[in-house]
Short mmCIF file of C-alpha atoms in Angstrom, two decimals:
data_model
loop_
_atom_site.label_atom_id
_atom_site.label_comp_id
_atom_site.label_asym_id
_atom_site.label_seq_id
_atom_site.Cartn_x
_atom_site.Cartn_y
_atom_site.Cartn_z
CA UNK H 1 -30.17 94.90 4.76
CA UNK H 2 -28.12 91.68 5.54
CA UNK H 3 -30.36 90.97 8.56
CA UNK H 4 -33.54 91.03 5.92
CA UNK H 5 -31.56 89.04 3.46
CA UNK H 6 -31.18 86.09 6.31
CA UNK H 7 -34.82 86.40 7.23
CA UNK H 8 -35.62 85.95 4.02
CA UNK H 9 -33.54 83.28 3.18
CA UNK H 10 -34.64 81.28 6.51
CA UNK H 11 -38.61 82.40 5.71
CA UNK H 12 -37.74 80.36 1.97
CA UNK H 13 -35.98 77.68 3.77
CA UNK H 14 -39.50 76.84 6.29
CA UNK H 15 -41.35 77.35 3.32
CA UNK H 16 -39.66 74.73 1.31
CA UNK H 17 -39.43 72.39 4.46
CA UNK H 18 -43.11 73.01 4.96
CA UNK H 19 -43.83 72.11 1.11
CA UNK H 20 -41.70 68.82 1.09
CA UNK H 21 -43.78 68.08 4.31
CA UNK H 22 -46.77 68.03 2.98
CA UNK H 23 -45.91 66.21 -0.19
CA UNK H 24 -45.18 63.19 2.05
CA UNK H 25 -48.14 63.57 4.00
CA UNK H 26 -50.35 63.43 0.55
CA UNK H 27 -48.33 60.53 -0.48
CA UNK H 28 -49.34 58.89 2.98
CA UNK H 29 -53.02 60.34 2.74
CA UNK H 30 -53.81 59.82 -0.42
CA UNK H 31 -54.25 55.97 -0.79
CA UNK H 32 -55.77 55.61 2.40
CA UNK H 33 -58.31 57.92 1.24
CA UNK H 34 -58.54 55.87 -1.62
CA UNK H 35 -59.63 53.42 0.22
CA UNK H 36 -62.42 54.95 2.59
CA UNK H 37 -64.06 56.52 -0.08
CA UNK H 38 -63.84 53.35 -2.65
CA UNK H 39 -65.10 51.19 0.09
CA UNK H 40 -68.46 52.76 0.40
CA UNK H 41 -68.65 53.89 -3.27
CA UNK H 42 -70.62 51.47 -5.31
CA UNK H 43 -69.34 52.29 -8.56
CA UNK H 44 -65.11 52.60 -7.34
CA UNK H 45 -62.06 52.44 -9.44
CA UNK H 46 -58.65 53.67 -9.06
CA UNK H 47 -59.54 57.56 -9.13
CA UNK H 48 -59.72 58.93 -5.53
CA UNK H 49 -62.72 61.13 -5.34
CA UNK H 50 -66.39 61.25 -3.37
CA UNK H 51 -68.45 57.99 -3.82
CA UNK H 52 -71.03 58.02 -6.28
CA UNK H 53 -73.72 57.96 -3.36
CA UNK H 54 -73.18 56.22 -0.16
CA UNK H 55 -73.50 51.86 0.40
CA UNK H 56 -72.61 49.26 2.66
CA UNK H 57 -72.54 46.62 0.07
CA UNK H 58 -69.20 46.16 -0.50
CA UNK H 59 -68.98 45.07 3.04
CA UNK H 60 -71.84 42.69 2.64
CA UNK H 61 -70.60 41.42 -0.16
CA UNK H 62 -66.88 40.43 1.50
CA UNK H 63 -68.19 39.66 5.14
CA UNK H 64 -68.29 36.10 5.11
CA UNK H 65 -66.94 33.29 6.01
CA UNK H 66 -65.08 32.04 2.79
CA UNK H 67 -64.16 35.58 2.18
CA UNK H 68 -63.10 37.35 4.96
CA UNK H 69 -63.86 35.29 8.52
CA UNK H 70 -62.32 32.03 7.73
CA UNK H 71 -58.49 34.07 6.37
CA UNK H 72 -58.52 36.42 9.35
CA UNK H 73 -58.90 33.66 11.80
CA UNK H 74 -56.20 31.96 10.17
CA UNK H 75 -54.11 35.07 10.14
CA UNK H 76 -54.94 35.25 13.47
CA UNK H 77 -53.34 32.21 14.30
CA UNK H 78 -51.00 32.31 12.64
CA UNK H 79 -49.44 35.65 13.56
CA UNK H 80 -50.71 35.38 17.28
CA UNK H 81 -48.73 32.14 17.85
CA UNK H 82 -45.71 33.12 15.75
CA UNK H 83 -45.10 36.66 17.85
CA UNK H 84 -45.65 35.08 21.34
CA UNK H 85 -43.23 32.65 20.46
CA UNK H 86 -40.65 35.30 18.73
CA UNK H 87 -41.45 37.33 22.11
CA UNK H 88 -40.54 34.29 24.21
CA UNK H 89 -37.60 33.55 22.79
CA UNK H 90 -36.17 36.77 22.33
CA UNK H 91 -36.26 37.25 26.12
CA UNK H 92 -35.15 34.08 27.03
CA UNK H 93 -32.09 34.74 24.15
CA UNK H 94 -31.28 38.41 24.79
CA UNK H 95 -31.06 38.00 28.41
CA UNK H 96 -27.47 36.46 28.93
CA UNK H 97 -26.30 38.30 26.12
CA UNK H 98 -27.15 41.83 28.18
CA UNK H 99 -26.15 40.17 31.23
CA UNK H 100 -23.43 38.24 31.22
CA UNK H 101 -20.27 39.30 29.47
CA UNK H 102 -18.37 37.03 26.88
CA UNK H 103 -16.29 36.88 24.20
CA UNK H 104 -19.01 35.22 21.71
CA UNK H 105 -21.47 38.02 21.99
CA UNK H 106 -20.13 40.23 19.66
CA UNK H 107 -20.10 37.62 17.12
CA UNK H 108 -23.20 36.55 18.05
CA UNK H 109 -24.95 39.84 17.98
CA UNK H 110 -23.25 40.56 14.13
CA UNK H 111 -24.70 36.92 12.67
CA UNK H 112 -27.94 38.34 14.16
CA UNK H 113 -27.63 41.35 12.38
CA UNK H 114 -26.35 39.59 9.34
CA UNK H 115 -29.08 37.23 9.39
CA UNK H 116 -32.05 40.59 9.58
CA UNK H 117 -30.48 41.71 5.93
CA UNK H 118 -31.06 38.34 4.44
CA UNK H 119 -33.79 38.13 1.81
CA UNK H 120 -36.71 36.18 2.39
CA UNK H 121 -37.47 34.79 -1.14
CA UNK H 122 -33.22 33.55 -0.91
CA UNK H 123 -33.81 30.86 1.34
CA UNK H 124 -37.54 30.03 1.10
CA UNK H 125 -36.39 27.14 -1.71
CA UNK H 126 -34.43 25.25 0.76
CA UNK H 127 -37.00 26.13 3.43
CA UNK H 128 -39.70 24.94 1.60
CA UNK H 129 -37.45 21.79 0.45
CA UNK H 130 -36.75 21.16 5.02
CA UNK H 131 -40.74 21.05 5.30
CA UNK H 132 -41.09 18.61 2.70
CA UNK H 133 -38.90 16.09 4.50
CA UNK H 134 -39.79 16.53 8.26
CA UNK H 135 -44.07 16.96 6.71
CA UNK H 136 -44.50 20.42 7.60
CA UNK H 137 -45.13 21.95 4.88
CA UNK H 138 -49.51 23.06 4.35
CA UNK H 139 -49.51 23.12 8.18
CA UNK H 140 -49.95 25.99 10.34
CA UNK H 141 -47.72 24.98 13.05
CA UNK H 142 -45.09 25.01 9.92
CA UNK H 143 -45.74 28.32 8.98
CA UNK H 144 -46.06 29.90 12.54
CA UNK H 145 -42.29 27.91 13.51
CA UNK H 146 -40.93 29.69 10.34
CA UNK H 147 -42.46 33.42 11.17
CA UNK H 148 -40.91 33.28 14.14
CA UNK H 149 -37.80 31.93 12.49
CA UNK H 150 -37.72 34.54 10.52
CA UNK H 151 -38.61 37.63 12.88
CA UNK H 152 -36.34 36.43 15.77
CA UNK H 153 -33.15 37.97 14.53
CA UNK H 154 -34.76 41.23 14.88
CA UNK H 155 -36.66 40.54 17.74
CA UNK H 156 -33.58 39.71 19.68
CA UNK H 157 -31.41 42.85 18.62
CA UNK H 158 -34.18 44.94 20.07
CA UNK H 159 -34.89 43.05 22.64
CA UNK H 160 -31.25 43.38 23.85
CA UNK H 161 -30.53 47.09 23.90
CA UNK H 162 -34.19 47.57 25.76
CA UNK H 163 -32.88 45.00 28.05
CA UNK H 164 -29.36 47.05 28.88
CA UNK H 165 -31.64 50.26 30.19
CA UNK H 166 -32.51 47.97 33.15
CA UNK H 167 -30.38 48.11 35.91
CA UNK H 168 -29.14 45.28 37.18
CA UNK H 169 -28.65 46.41 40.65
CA UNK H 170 -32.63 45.42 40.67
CA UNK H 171 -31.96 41.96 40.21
CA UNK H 172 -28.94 41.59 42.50
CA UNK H 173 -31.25 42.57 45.06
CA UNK H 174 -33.52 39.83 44.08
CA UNK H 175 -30.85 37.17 44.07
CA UNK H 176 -29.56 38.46 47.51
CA UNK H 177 -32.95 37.31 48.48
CA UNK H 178 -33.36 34.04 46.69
CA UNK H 179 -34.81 34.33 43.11
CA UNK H 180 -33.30 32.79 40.23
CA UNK H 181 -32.03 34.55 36.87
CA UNK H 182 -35.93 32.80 35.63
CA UNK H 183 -37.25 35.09 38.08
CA UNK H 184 -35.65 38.06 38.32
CA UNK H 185 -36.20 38.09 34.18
CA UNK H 186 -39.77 37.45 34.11
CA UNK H 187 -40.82 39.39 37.73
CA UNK H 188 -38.10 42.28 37.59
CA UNK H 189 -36.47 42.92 33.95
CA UNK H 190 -39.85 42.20 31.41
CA UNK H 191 -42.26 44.30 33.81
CA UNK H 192 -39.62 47.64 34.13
CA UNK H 193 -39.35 46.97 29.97
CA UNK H 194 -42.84 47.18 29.22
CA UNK H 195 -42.27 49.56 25.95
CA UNK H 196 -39.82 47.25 24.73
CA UNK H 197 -41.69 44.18 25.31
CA UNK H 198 -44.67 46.28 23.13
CA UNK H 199 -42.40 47.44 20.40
CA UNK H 200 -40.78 43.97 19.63
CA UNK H 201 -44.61 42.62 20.19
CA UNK H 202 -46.05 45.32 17.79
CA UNK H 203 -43.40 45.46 15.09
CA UNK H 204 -43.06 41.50 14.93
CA UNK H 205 -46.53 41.26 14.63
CA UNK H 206 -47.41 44.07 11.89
CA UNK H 207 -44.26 42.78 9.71
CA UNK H 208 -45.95 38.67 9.89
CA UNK H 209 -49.23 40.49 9.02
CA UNK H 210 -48.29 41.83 5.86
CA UNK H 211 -46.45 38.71 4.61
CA UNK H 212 -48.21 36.87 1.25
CA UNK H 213 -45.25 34.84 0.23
CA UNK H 214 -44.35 32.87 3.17
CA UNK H 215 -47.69 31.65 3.74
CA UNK H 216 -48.26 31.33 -0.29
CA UNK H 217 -45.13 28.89 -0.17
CA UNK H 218 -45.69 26.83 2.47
CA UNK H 219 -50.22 26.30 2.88
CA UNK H 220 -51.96 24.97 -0.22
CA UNK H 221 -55.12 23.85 1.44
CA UNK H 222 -57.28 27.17 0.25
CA UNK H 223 -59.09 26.61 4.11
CA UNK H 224 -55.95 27.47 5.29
CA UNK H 225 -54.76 30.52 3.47
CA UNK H 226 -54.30 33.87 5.78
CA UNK H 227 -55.80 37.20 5.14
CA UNK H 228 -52.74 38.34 3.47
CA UNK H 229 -52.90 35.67 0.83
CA UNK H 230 -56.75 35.38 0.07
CA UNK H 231 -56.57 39.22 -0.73
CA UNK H 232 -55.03 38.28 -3.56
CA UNK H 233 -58.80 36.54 -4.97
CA UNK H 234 -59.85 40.41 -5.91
CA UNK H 235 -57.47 40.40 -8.71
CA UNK H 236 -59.35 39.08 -11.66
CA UNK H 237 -58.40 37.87 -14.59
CA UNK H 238 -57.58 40.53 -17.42
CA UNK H 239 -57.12 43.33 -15.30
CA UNK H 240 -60.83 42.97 -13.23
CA UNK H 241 -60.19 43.98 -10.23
CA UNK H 242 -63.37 44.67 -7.71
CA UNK H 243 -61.75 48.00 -6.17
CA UNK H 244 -65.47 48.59 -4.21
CA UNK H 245 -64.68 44.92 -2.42
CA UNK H 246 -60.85 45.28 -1.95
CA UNK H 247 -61.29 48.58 -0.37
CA UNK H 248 -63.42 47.48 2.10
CA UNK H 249 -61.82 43.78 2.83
CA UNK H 250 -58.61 46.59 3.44
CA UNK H 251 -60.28 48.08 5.91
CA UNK H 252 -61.56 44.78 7.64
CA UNK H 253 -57.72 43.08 7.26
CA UNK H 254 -56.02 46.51 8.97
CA UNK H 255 -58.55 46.42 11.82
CA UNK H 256 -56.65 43.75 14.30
CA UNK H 257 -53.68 45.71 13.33
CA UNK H 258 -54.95 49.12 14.45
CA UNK H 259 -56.76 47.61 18.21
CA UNK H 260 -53.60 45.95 18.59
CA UNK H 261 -51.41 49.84 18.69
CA UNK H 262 -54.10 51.04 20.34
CA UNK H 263 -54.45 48.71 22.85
CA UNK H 264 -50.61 48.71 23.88
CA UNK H 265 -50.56 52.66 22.76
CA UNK H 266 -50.17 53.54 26.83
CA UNK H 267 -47.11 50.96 27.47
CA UNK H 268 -45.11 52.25 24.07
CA UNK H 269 -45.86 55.77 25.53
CA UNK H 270 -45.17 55.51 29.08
CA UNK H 271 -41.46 55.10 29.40
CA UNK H 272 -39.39 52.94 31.48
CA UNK H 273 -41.16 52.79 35.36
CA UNK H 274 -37.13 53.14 36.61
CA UNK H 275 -37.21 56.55 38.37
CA UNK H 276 -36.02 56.13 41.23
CA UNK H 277 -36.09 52.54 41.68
CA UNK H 278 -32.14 52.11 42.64
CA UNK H 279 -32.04 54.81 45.03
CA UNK H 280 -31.50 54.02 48.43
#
């Protein structure tokens, strides 16, 4: 009887696991859904059901240049140049602080952390106020210094503890033969962290992606505005919104994202290449 009783109670247990589950897989589903079906449904709205017959014309209608070519380029640019230069400098900054010991890298490692759980919008007034004086502000180069700005704190946490899983009996090998710490960090450490290198590379750029209100702050030249900001022009005035044309210019602006995982997909997989590479 007591040995049902428990069955029971762990059968109603999976069940409810199983149910809450599924609830946040249809809230994940659901809008994206949304928007495959409203993006070749000529007559869409905010209801997620089959399109009202089958057409490619909301994608006519947003591929070109003004709409969709000219802001993904931009937001190309800009978040290609920002996260090669967070990447740089996060392996340039969290290599002494996982090599070398000293009594500042605590500290240094908590402001880093401090500075991730500051707000964005909180110092974008004195930001914007710094670009005004040294004429940065509507310039890409502006923008792309103050993504990486921004991401770096992050960047250079992770960065770090990847960093610690290499051994460092690998690169006092290499200095035994004659390589500098340059070296052994950019022909020993970055190549045995490949993952790491891909995760700061993949979340640094998905998170400048996204942004609208850095790049809404600090570019007024419309010619100049990223994806993330000229989505924005679907929103009509009272309440028009073409949902037919956002859905699909969705789909277009996730697309880089999506090749980009995909493309690194194997190196976030593959693990650390260490086995067996101090033995001996």
């Amino acid at each position: 009887m007591a040995a049902t009783h428990f069955a029971d109670r762990r059968r109603n247990r999976r069940l409810a696991a199983d149910a809450g589950l599924l609830g946040v897989a249809a809230a994940f589903v659901l809008p994206l859904a949304w928007v495959v079906l409203s993006a070749l449904d000529p007559h869409a709205d905010l209801r997620v059901k089959a399109p009202d017959g089958v057409t490619l014309e909301n994608f006519d209608a947003i591929l070109t240049s003004d709409i969709t070519f000219t802001p993904l380029l931009n937001s190309l640019i800009l978040c290609g140049g920002a996260t090669l230069l967070t990447v740089v400098c996060a392996a340039l900054a969290a290599y002494p602080l996982s090599r070398f010991s000293s009594r500042l890298n605590r500290p240094f490692l908590l402001s880093i952390l401090f500075a991730t759980s500051l707000p964005i919008t909180a110092i974008m007034v004195p930001v914007y106020a710094l670009f005004v004086q040294v004429d940065l502000i509507d310039t890409l180069q502006g923008t792309i210094l103050f993504f990486a700005a921004s991401q770096l704190p992050f960047a250079i946490w992770l960065m770090k503890n990847f960093m610690d899983g290499v051994p460092k009996e690998l690169e006092e090998a290499a200095w035994t033969d004659g390589a500098g710490s340059l070296q052994s960090l950019t022909r020993i450490v970055l190549p045995l962290m490949g993952p790491g290198v891909a995760v700061v590379t993949v979340f640094s750029f998905v998170m400048m992606w996204g942004n609208f209100f850095v790049p809404f702050m600090l570019l007024l030249t419309p010619d100049q505005m990223p994806a993330s900001v000229s989505i924005n022009e679907f929103f009509g005035n009272r309440g028009m919104v073409a949902y037919g044309q956002l859905a699909a210019f969705s789909i277009v602006y996730s697309t880089p994202v999506i090749l980009l995982y995909v493309l690194i997909a194997r190196r976030l997989g593959g693990g650390f290449a260490l086995g067996g590479a101090v033995k001996g």
